[in-house]
Amino acid sequence: MSGRDGKKLVRSPSGLRMVPESRAARSPFGLEEPPWVPDKECPRCMQCSTKFDFITRKHHCRRCGKCFCDKCCSKKVPLPRMCFVDPVRQCAECALISQKETEFYDKQLKVLMNGATFFVTPGTSEKSEMMVCRLSNNQRYLFLDGESHYEVDIAQISTVQILTEGFTPGGGNTRATGMLLEYKVPGTEELKQMKFTAGEDFNSNKKLSATWLAAMHKAAKLLYESRDQ
């Protein structure tokens, strides 16, 4: 079954998932479903070591694929990184991770898509240009719009470094002021760099820029994790 937006509903042992019809259209922040540990290889709960029998049934965590008893795998938590339609059963450790990621999908993803304004300096150029930077609706590109226009493929980003100022030993008073982005040019091994700087001398919302940079920092962590899977 497929929708008009290029997505299809698929059923797996873990549950219903709404995934893009083309693998090339999948979000770079997504995770693949893990293989389940075979029943014959887990006679006991992989957390508390309780032996499985007719009364104590085994359950598989949808995020890690390991075997647990009901007590150790009772939570049903949303898992948007695997495109599940409904909350799915997860072990305590995975449920905690998924709950933390919910903030990214509920709040920070919207921040990235709404965009923020920065001075953007490409490569080794000394000339910067004021541009609106935002994540595309399909999460696959970073759009930069000013007098020029750039599209950076999120999957090709190799490094995201957030620039801060106001460092203290405890790190409590730092604020994000910009970002260094390094990415590959599609079809080549060439690396390009861009510097993003929050404006000081034009009427911009510094808080919005800092919030956008914090969201981009979180996005980079998810991107690296998806790539290392």
C-alpha positions as a LaTeX table, in Angstrom:
\begin{tabular}{lrrr}
\hline
Residue & $x$ (\AA) & $y$ (\AA) & $z$ (\AA) \\
\hline
Met1 & 0.00 & 0.00 & 0.00 \\
Ser2 & 1.46 & 3.39 & $-0.95$ \\
Gly3 & 0.49 & 7.00 & $-0.36$ \\
Arg4 & 0.48 & 10.00 & $-2.64$ \\
Asp5 & 3.59 & 11.39 & $-0.96$ \\
Gly6 & 5.83 & 8.58 & $-2.24$ \\
Lys7 & 5.65 & 6.50 & 0.91 \\
Lys8 & 4.47 & 2.96 & 1.47 \\
Leu9 & 3.12 & 1.08 & 4.45 \\
Val10 & 5.12 & $-2.07$ & 5.22 \\
Arg11 & 4.60 & $-4.70$ & 7.89 \\
Ser12 & 7.51 & $-6.37$ & 9.65 \\
Pro13 & 7.68 & $-8.62$ & 12.74 \\
Ser14 & 8.34 & $-5.41$ & 14.71 \\
Gly15 & 5.22 & $-3.56$ & 13.54 \\
Leu16 & 3.84 & $-1.25$ & 10.84 \\
Arg17 & 6.25 & 1.23 & 9.23 \\
Met18 & 5.62 & 4.10 & 6.83 \\
Val19 & 8.74 & 4.27 & 4.67 \\
Pro20 & 9.68 & 6.13 & 1.45 \\
Glu21 & 9.18 & 4.02 & $-1.66$ \\
Ser22 & 12.75 & 4.74 & $-2.77$ \\
Arg23 & 15.73 & 4.03 & $-0.51$ \\
Ala24 & 17.38 & 7.14 & $-1.96$ \\
Ala25 & 14.57 & 9.23 & $-0.45$ \\
Arg26 & 15.04 & 7.95 & 3.10 \\
Ser27 & 16.01 & 10.34 & 5.86 \\
Pro28 & 19.77 & 10.46 & 6.59 \\
Phe29 & 18.85 & 10.37 & 10.30 \\
Gly30 & 17.02 & 7.04 & 10.01 \\
Leu31 & 18.03 & 3.66 & 11.38 \\
Glu32 & 17.55 & 0.23 & 9.84 \\
Glu33 & 15.55 & $-2.37$ & 11.73 \\
Pro34 & 17.94 & $-4.66$ & 13.65 \\
Pro35 & 17.92 & $-8.44$ & 13.13 \\
Trp36 & 16.25 & $-10.20$ & 16.06 \\
Val37 & 18.35 & $-12.50$ & 18.22 \\
Pro38 & 17.00 & $-16.00$ & 17.33 \\
Asp39 & 14.77 & $-17.53$ & 20.02 \\
Lys40 & 16.98 & $-20.62$ & 20.28 \\
Glu41 & 19.96 & $-18.42$ & 21.18 \\
Cys42 & 18.31 & $-16.72$ & 24.15 \\
Pro43 & 16.98 & $-19.15$ & 26.77 \\
Arg44 & 17.20 & $-16.36$ & 29.39 \\
Cys45 & 16.43 & $-12.65$ & 29.53 \\
Met46 & 19.47 & $-10.74$ & 28.27 \\
Gln47 & 19.03 & $-8.18$ & 31.06 \\
Cys48 & 18.03 & $-9.97$ & 34.28 \\
Ser49 & 18.83 & $-13.60$ & 33.26 \\
Thr50 & 15.34 & $-14.86$ & 34.11 \\
Lys51 & 14.73 & $-18.19$ & 32.38 \\
Phe52 & 12.01 & $-18.22$ & 29.74 \\
Asp53 & 9.18 & $-20.77$ & 30.05 \\
Phe54 & 5.44 & $-21.04$ & 29.39 \\
Ile55 & 4.74 & $-18.33$ & 31.99 \\
Thr56 & 7.73 & $-16.03$ & 31.39 \\
Arg57 & 7.54 & $-15.15$ & 27.72 \\
Lys58 & 10.31 & $-13.57$ & 25.68 \\
His59 & 10.01 & $-10.26$ & 23.88 \\
His60 & 12.33 & $-8.61$ & 21.37 \\
Cys61 & 13.32 & $-4.97$ & 21.67 \\
Arg62 & 12.46 & $-3.29$ & 18.36 \\
Arg63 & 15.50 & $-1.00$ & 18.56 \\
Cys64 & 18.34 & $-3.39$ & 19.48 \\
Gly65 & 16.77 & $-6.78$ & 18.58 \\
Lys66 & 17.79 & $-8.45$ & 21.86 \\
Cys67 & 15.60 & $-10.83$ & 23.92 \\
Phe68 & 14.03 & $-9.76$ & 27.22 \\
Cys69 & 11.34 & $-10.79$ & 29.68 \\
Asp70 & 8.22 & $-8.64$ & 29.95 \\
Lys71 & 9.55 & $-6.85$ & 33.04 \\
Cys72 & 12.71 & $-5.72$ & 31.23 \\
Cys73 & 10.98 & $-4.88$ & 27.94 \\
Ser74 & 7.58 & $-3.48$ & 28.85 \\
Lys75 & 7.72 & 0.08 & 27.53 \\
Lys76 & 6.17 & 1.05 & 24.22 \\
Val77 & 7.88 & 4.19 & 22.95 \\
Pro78 & 7.75 & 6.07 & 19.61 \\
Leu79 & 10.65 & 5.20 & 17.29 \\
Pro80 & 10.47 & 7.66 & 14.37 \\
Arg81 & 14.04 & 6.87 & 13.26 \\
Met82 & 12.75 & 3.50 & 12.05 \\
Cys83 & 9.50 & 4.99 & 10.69 \\
Phe84 & 7.19 & 3.02 & 12.98 \\
Val85 & 3.58 & 4.19 & 12.80 \\
Asp86 & 2.83 & 3.40 & 16.46 \\
Pro87 & 4.95 & 3.24 & 19.65 \\
Val88 & 6.84 & $-0.07$ & 19.80 \\
Arg89 & 8.17 & $-2.32$ & 22.55 \\
Gln90 & 11.70 & $-1.46$ & 23.68 \\
Cys91 & 14.04 & $-2.45$ & 26.47 \\
Ala92 & 14.68 & 0.09 & 29.24 \\
Glu93 & 18.01 & 1.26 & 27.80 \\
Cys94 & 16.71 & 1.72 & 24.26 \\
Ala95 & 13.46 & 3.32 & 25.47 \\
Leu96 & 15.48 & 6.00 & 27.27 \\
Ile97 & 17.47 & 6.77 & 24.10 \\
Ser98 & 14.31 & 6.90 & 21.98 \\
Gln99 & 12.57 & 9.20 & 24.45 \\
Lys100 & 15.51 & 11.62 & 24.29 \\
Glu101 & 15.36 & 11.55 & 20.47 \\
Thr102 & 11.68 & 12.47 & 20.60 \\
Glu103 & 12.68 & 16.07 & 21.41 \\
Phe104 & 14.67 & 16.22 & 18.18 \\
Tyr105 & 11.73 & 15.00 & 16.09 \\
Asp106 & 9.09 & 17.04 & 17.96 \\
Lys107 & 10.99 & 20.32 & 18.32 \\
Gln108 & 14.48 & 20.59 & 16.85 \\
Leu109 & 13.59 & 19.22 & 13.42 \\
Lys110 & 10.98 & 21.99 & 13.09 \\
Val111 & 13.60 & 24.58 & 14.15 \\
Leu112 & 15.96 & 23.38 & 11.40 \\
Met113 & 13.19 & 23.45 & 8.78 \\
Asn114 & 12.06 & 26.95 & 9.79 \\
Gly115 & 15.61 & 28.18 & 9.30 \\
Ala116 & 17.82 & 30.97 & 10.66 \\
Thr117 & 19.98 & 33.73 & 9.22 \\
Phe118 & 23.79 & 33.60 & 9.15 \\
Phe119 & 26.75 & 35.13 & 7.40 \\
Val120 & 28.06 & 32.26 & 5.24 \\
Thr121 & 31.67 & 32.13 & 4.06 \\
Pro122 & 32.42 & 29.39 & 1.47 \\
Gly123 & 35.82 & 27.68 & 1.46 \\
Thr124 & 38.86 & 29.92 & 1.84 \\
Ser125 & 37.00 & 33.00 & 0.61 \\
Glu126 & 37.19 & 36.16 & 2.70 \\
Lys127 & 33.81 & 37.31 & 1.46 \\
Ser128 & 30.72 & 36.32 & 3.41 \\
Glu129 & 27.08 & 36.53 & 2.38 \\
Met130 & 23.98 & 36.87 & 4.52 \\
Met131 & 21.84 & 33.79 & 3.91 \\
Val132 & 18.80 & 32.01 & 5.31 \\
Cys133 & 19.78 & 28.43 & 6.16 \\
Arg134 & 17.16 & 25.72 & 6.54 \\
Leu135 & 16.70 & 21.97 & 6.34 \\
Ser136 & 14.55 & 20.69 & 3.47 \\
Asn137 & 11.20 & 19.11 & 4.30 \\
Asn138 & 12.49 & 15.66 & 3.31 \\
Gln139 & 15.45 & 16.14 & 5.70 \\
Arg140 & 17.96 & 15.41 & 2.93 \\
Tyr141 & 19.34 & 18.86 & 2.08 \\
Leu142 & 20.53 & 22.02 & 3.73 \\
Phe143 & 19.27 & 24.98 & 1.67 \\
Leu144 & 21.19 & 28.26 & 1.81 \\
Asp145 & 19.45 & 31.23 & 0.20 \\
Gly146 & 20.74 & 34.75 & $-0.33$ \\
Glu147 & 22.01 & 36.39 & $-3.50$ \\
Ser148 & 23.54 & 32.96 & $-4.12$ \\
His149 & 21.90 & 29.56 & $-3.58$ \\
Tyr150 & 23.53 & 26.42 & $-2.24$ \\
Glu151 & 22.20 & 22.93 & $-1.58$ \\
Val152 & 24.26 & 20.72 & 0.71 \\
Asp153 & 23.42 & 17.01 & 0.74 \\
Ile154 & 23.08 & 16.10 & 4.44 \\
Ala155 & 24.35 & 12.57 & 3.75 \\
Gln156 & 27.60 & 14.05 & 2.37 \\
Ile157 & 28.39 & 16.08 & 5.51 \\
Ser158 & 31.59 & 14.78 & 7.11 \\
Thr159 & 32.11 & 17.28 & 9.95 \\
Val160 & 29.95 & 19.69 & 11.93 \\
Gln161 & 31.81 & 21.89 & 14.41 \\
Ile162 & 29.80 & 24.33 & 16.51 \\
Leu163 & 31.68 & 27.56 & 17.31 \\
Thr164 & 31.12 & 29.06 & 20.75 \\
Glu165 & 32.25 & 32.03 & 22.82 \\
Gly166 & 32.22 & 32.95 & 26.50 \\
Phe167 & 33.99 & 29.77 & 27.63 \\
Thr168 & 34.19 & 29.17 & 31.35 \\
Pro169 & 35.76 & 26.18 & 33.22 \\
Gly170 & 32.27 & 24.84 & 33.86 \\
Gly171 & 31.08 & 25.64 & 30.36 \\
Gly172 & 27.88 & 27.15 & 31.71 \\
Asn173 & 28.09 & 30.55 & 30.04 \\
Thr174 & 29.04 & 29.50 & 26.53 \\
Arg175 & 26.80 & 30.38 & 23.62 \\
Ala176 & 26.83 & 29.11 & 20.06 \\
Thr177 & 27.94 & 31.79 & 17.59 \\
Gly178 & 28.51 & 29.82 & 14.41 \\
Met179 & 29.39 & 26.56 & 12.71 \\
Leu180 & 32.07 & 25.04 & 10.50 \\
Leu181 & 30.64 & 22.59 & 7.98 \\
Glu182 & 32.72 & 20.20 & 5.90 \\
Tyr183 & 31.08 & 18.10 & 3.18 \\
Lys184 & 31.86 & 16.03 & 0.11 \\
Val185 & 30.88 & 17.13 & $-3.36$ \\
Pro186 & 28.58 & 14.35 & $-4.71$ \\
Gly187 & 30.36 & 12.05 & $-7.18$ \\
Thr188 & 33.84 & 13.16 & $-6.06$ \\
Glu189 & 36.15 & 12.87 & $-3.08$ \\
Glu190 & 36.55 & 16.65 & $-2.95$ \\
Leu191 & 35.87 & 18.20 & 0.45 \\
Lys192 & 34.40 & 21.68 & 0.75 \\
Gln193 & 34.05 & 23.84 & 3.82 \\
Met194 & 31.59 & 26.53 & 4.84 \\
Lys195 & 31.63 & 28.82 & 7.84 \\
Phe196 & 28.36 & 30.07 & 9.36 \\
Thr197 & 28.47 & 33.08 & 11.67 \\
Ala198 & 25.54 & 34.54 & 13.59 \\
Gly199 & 25.27 & 38.26 & 12.74 \\
Glu200 & 26.24 & 40.94 & 15.21 \\
Asp201 & 25.58 & 44.02 & 13.11 \\
Phe202 & 22.16 & 43.42 & 11.60 \\
Asn203 & 18.72 & 43.00 & 13.08 \\
Ser204 & 18.67 & 39.27 & 13.64 \\
Asn205 & 17.37 & 37.06 & 16.40 \\
Lys206 & 20.52 & 35.77 & 18.09 \\
Lys207 & 18.51 & 33.41 & 20.25 \\
Leu208 & 16.94 & 31.85 & 17.14 \\
Ser209 & 20.40 & 31.40 & 15.58 \\
Ala210 & 21.71 & 29.75 & 18.76 \\
Thr211 & 18.66 & 27.46 & 18.91 \\
Trp212 & 19.14 & 26.50 & 15.25 \\
Leu213 & 22.83 & 25.70 & 15.86 \\
Ala214 & 21.94 & 23.54 & 18.89 \\
Ala215 & 19.45 & 21.64 & 16.72 \\
Met216 & 22.09 & 21.20 & 14.01 \\
His217 & 24.52 & 19.85 & 16.62 \\
Lys218 & 21.96 & 17.20 & 17.63 \\
Ala219 & 21.24 & 16.42 & 13.98 \\
Ala220 & 24.95 & 15.80 & 13.39 \\
Lys221 & 25.05 & 13.27 & 16.26 \\
Leu222 & 22.11 & 11.35 & 14.79 \\
Leu223 & 23.69 & 11.53 & 11.33 \\
Tyr224 & 26.98 & 10.02 & 12.56 \\
Glu225 & 25.09 & 7.29 & 14.44 \\
Ser226 & 23.03 & 6.36 & 11.37 \\
Arg227 & 26.17 & 6.24 & 9.26 \\
Asp228 & 28.00 & 3.99 & 11.76 \\
Gln229 & 25.11 & 1.51 & 12.07 \\
\hline
\end{tabular}
